[in-house]
CSV table of C-alpha atoms in Angstrom, one decimal:
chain,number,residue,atom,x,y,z
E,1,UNK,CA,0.0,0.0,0.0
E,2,UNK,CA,2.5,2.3,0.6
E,3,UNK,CA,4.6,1.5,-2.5
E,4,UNK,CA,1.3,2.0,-4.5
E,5,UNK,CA,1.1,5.3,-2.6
E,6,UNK,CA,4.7,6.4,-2.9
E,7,UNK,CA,3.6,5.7,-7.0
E,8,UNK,CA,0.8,7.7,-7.7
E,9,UNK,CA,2.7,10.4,-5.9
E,10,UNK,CA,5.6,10.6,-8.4
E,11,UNK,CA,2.9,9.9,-11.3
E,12,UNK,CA,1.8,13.6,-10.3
E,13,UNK,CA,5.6,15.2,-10.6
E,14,UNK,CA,5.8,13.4,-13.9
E,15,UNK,CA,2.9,14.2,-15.4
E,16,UNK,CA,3.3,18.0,-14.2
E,17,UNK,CA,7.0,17.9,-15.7
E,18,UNK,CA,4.7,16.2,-19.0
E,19,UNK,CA,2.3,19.0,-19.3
E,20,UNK,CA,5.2,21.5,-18.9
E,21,UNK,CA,6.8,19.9,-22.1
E,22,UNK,CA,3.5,19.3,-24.3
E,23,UNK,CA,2.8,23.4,-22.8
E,24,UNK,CA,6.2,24.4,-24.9
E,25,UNK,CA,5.7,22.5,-28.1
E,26,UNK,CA,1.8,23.6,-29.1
E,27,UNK,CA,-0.4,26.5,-28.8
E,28,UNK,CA,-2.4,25.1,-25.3
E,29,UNK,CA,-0.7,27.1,-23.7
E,30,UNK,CA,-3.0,27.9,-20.7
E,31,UNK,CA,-4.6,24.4,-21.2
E,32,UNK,CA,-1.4,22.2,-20.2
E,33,UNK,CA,0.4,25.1,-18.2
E,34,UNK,CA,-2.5,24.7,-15.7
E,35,UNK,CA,-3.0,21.1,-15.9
E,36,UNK,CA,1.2,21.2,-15.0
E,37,UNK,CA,0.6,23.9,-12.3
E,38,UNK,CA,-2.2,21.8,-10.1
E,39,UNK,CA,0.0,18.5,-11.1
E,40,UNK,CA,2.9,19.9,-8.9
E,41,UNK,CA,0.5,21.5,-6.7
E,42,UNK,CA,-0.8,17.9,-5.5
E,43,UNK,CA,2.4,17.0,-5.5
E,44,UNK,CA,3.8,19.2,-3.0
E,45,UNK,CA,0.9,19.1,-1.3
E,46,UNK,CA,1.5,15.3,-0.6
E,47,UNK,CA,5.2,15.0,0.3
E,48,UNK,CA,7.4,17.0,3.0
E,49,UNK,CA,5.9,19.7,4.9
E,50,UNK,CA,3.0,20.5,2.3
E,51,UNK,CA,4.4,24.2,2.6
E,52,UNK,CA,3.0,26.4,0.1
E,53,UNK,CA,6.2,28.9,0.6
E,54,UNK,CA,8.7,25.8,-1.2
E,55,UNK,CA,6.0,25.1,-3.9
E,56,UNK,CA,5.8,28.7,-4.9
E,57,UNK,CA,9.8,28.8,-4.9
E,58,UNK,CA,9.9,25.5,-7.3
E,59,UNK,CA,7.1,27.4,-9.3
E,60,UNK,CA,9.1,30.3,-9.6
E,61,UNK,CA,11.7,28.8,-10.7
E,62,UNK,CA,10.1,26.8,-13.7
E,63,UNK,CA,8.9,30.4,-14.6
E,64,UNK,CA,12.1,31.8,-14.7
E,65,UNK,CA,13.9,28.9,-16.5
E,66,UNK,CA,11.1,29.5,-19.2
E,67,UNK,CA,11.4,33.0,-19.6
E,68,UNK,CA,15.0,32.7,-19.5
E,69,UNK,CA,14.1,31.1,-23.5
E,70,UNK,CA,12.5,34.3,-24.2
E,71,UNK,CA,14.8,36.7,-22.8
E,72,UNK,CA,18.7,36.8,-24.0
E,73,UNK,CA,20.5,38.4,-20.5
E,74,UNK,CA,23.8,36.2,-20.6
E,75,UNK,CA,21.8,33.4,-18.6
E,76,UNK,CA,21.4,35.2,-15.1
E,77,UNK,CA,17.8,34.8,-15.0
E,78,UNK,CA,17.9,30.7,-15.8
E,79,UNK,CA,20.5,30.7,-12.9
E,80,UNK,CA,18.1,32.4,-10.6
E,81,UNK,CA,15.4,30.1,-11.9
E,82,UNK,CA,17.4,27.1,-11.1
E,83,UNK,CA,18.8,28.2,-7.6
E,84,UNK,CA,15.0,28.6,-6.9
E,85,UNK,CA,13.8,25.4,-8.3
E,86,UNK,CA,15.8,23.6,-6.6
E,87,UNK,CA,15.5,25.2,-3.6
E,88,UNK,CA,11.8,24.9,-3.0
E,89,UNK,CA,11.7,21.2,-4.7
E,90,UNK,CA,14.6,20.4,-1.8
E,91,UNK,CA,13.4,22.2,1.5
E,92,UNK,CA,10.3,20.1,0.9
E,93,UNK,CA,11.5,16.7,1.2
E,94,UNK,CA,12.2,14.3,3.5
E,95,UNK,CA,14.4,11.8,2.1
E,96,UNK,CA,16.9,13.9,-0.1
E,97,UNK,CA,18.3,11.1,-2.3
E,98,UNK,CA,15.0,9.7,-2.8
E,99,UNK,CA,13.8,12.8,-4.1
E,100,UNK,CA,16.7,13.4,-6.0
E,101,UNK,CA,16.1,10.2,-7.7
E,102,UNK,CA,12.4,10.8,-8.4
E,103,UNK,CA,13.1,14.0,-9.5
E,104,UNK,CA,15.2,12.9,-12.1
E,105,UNK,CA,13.2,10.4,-13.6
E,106,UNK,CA,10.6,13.0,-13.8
E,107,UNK,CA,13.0,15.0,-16.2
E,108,UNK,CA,14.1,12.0,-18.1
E,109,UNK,CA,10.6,10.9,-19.0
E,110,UNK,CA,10.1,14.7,-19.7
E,111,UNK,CA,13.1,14.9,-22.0
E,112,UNK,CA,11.6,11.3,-23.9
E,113,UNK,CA,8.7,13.3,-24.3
E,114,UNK,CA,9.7,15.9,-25.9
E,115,UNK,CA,12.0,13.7,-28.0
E,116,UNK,CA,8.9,11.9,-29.3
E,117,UNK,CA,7.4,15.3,-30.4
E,118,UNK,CA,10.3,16.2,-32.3
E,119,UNK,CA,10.2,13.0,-33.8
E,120,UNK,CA,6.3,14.0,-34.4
E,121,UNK,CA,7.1,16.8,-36.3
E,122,UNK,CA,6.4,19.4,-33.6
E,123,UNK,CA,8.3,22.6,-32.8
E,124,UNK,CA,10.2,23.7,-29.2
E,125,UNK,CA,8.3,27.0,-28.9
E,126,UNK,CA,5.5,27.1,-32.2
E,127,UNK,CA,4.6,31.0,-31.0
E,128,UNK,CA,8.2,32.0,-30.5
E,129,UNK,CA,8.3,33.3,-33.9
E,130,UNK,CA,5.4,36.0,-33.6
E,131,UNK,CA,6.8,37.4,-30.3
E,132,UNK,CA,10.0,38.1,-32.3
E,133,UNK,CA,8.4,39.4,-34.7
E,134,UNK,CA,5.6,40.8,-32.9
E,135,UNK,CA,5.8,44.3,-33.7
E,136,UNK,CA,4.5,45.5,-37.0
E,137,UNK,CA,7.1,45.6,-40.0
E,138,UNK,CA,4.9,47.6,-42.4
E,139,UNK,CA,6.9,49.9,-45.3
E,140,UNK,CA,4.9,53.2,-43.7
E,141,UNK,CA,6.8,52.3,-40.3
E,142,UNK,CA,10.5,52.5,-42.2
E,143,UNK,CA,10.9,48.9,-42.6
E,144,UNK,CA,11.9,47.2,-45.6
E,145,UNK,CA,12.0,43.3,-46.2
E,146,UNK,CA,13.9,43.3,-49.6
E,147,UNK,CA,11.0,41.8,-51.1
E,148,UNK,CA,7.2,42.4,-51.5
E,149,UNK,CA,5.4,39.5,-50.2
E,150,UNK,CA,1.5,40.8,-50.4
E,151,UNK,CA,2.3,39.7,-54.2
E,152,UNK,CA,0.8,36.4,-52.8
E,153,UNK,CA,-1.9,37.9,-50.9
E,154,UNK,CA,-5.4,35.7,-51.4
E,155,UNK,CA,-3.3,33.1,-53.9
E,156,UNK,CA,-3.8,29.3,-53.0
E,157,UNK,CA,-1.0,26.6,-52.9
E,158,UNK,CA,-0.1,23.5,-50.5
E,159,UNK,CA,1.5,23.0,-47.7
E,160,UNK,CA,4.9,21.6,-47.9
E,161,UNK,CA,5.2,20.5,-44.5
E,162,UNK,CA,2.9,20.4,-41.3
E,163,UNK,CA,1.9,24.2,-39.9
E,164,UNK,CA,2.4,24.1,-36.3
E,165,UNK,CA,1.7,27.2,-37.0
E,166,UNK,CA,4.9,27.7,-38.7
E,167,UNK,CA,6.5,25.4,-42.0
E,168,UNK,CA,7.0,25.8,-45.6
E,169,UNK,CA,4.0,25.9,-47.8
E,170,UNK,CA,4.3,26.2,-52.2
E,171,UNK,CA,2.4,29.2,-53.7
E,172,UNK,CA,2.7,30.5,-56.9
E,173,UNK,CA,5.2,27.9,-57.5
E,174,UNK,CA,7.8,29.1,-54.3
E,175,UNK,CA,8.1,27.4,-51.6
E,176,UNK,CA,7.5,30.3,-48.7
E,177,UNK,CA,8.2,30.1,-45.1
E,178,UNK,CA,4.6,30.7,-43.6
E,179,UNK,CA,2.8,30.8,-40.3
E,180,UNK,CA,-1.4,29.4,-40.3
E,181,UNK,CA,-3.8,31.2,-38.8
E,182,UNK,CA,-3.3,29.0,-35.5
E,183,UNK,CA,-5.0,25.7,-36.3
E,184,UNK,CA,-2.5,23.0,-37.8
E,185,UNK,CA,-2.3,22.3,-40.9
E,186,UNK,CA,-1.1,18.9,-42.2
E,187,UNK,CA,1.5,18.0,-44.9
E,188,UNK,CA,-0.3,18.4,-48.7
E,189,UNK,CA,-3.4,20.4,-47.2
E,190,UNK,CA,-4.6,23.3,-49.7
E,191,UNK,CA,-3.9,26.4,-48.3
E,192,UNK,CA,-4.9,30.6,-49.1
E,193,UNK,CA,-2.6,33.5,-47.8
E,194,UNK,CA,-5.3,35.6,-45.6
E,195,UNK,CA,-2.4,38.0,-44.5
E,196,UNK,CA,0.9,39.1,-45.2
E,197,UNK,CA,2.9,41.6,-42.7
E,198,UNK,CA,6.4,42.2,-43.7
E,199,UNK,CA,8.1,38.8,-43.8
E,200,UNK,CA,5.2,37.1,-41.9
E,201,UNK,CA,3.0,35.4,-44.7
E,202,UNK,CA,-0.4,34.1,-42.7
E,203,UNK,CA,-2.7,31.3,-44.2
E,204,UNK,CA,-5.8,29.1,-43.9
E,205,UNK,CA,-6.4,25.6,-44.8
E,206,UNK,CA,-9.1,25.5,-47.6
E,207,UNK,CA,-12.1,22.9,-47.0
């Protein structure tokens, strides 16, 4: 009983460490960012001193570590993120080694994970691309692309490869790097540019 116990409890760290993997290869952001955040919840919430100070800490951490993605500052913010990870996943356990070993299976089944979505064809970070480029790069602003892409504006073609959102799709018989308008789209799929802003060329899968 208390093996089965001991089980279920590490299920929850896995599956939060899971969600936290599947959050930063699609667009459910908010779906599986949650479903990670109560997963570690229960998780603390079961083990050590049930402190909400140490889950918070580990929580911040995780936040940090992710934003450090987003964020170029010579890695001082992942450091912090880390030094806080680790302190609020320690200061809430018992048996130290135990948890060290459970936490590492945690990140080795999250690491297969996201090996098998790679192998999937899904991207690290599908929105990364329009927070780069999320500012408007229109010709009336001063910016200039080289190269007038609203040519293809309303033309049809197929995608190349899957959209998740971003891939490669042929129009006009050129093979263009283009995002979908947030749904995927699969490999051969007929597709229509709804949207063009600077170098970002926006379709739709046509029924």
């Amino acid at each position: 009983m208390y093996f089965m116990l001991e089980v279920i409890i590490l299920l929850f760290l896995v599956i939060g460490f899971i969600c936290l993997v599947v959050m930063l290869f699609t667009n459910k952001f908010y779906v599986f960012g949650g479903l990670s955040i109560i997963s570690f919840f229960i998780y603390f919430m079961m083990v050590g001193d049930g402190s909400w100070v140490t889950f918070l800490l580990f929580l911040s951490g995780i936040f940090l570590l992710i934003l450090e993605i987003f964020i170029p500052d010579f890695g001082l913010i992942g450091i912090a993120g880390f030094v806080l990870l680790a302190l609020g996943y320690l200061s809430n356990q018992n048996d130290l080694w135990g948890s060290l070993f459970d936490l590492g299976l945690a990140i080795v089944i999250a690491v297969i994970t996201a090996y098998i979505l790679l192998k999937k064809g899904y991207t690290f970070l599908p929105g990364k691309s329009s927070l780069v480029l999320g500012t408007s790069l229109q010709k009336n602003r001063g910016y200039s692309t080289g190269r007038d892409y609203t040519i293809y504006l309303g033309k049809t073609g197929t995608a190349v490869t899957t959209l998740r959102p971003s891939g490669k799709a042929e129009i006009d018989g050129k093979v263009l790097d283009v995002l979908s308008d947030g749904n995927v789209i699969r490999e051969g799929a007929s597709v229509q540019v709804i949207h063009v802003e600077g170098i970002k060329i926006i379709v739709k899968e046509l029924a």
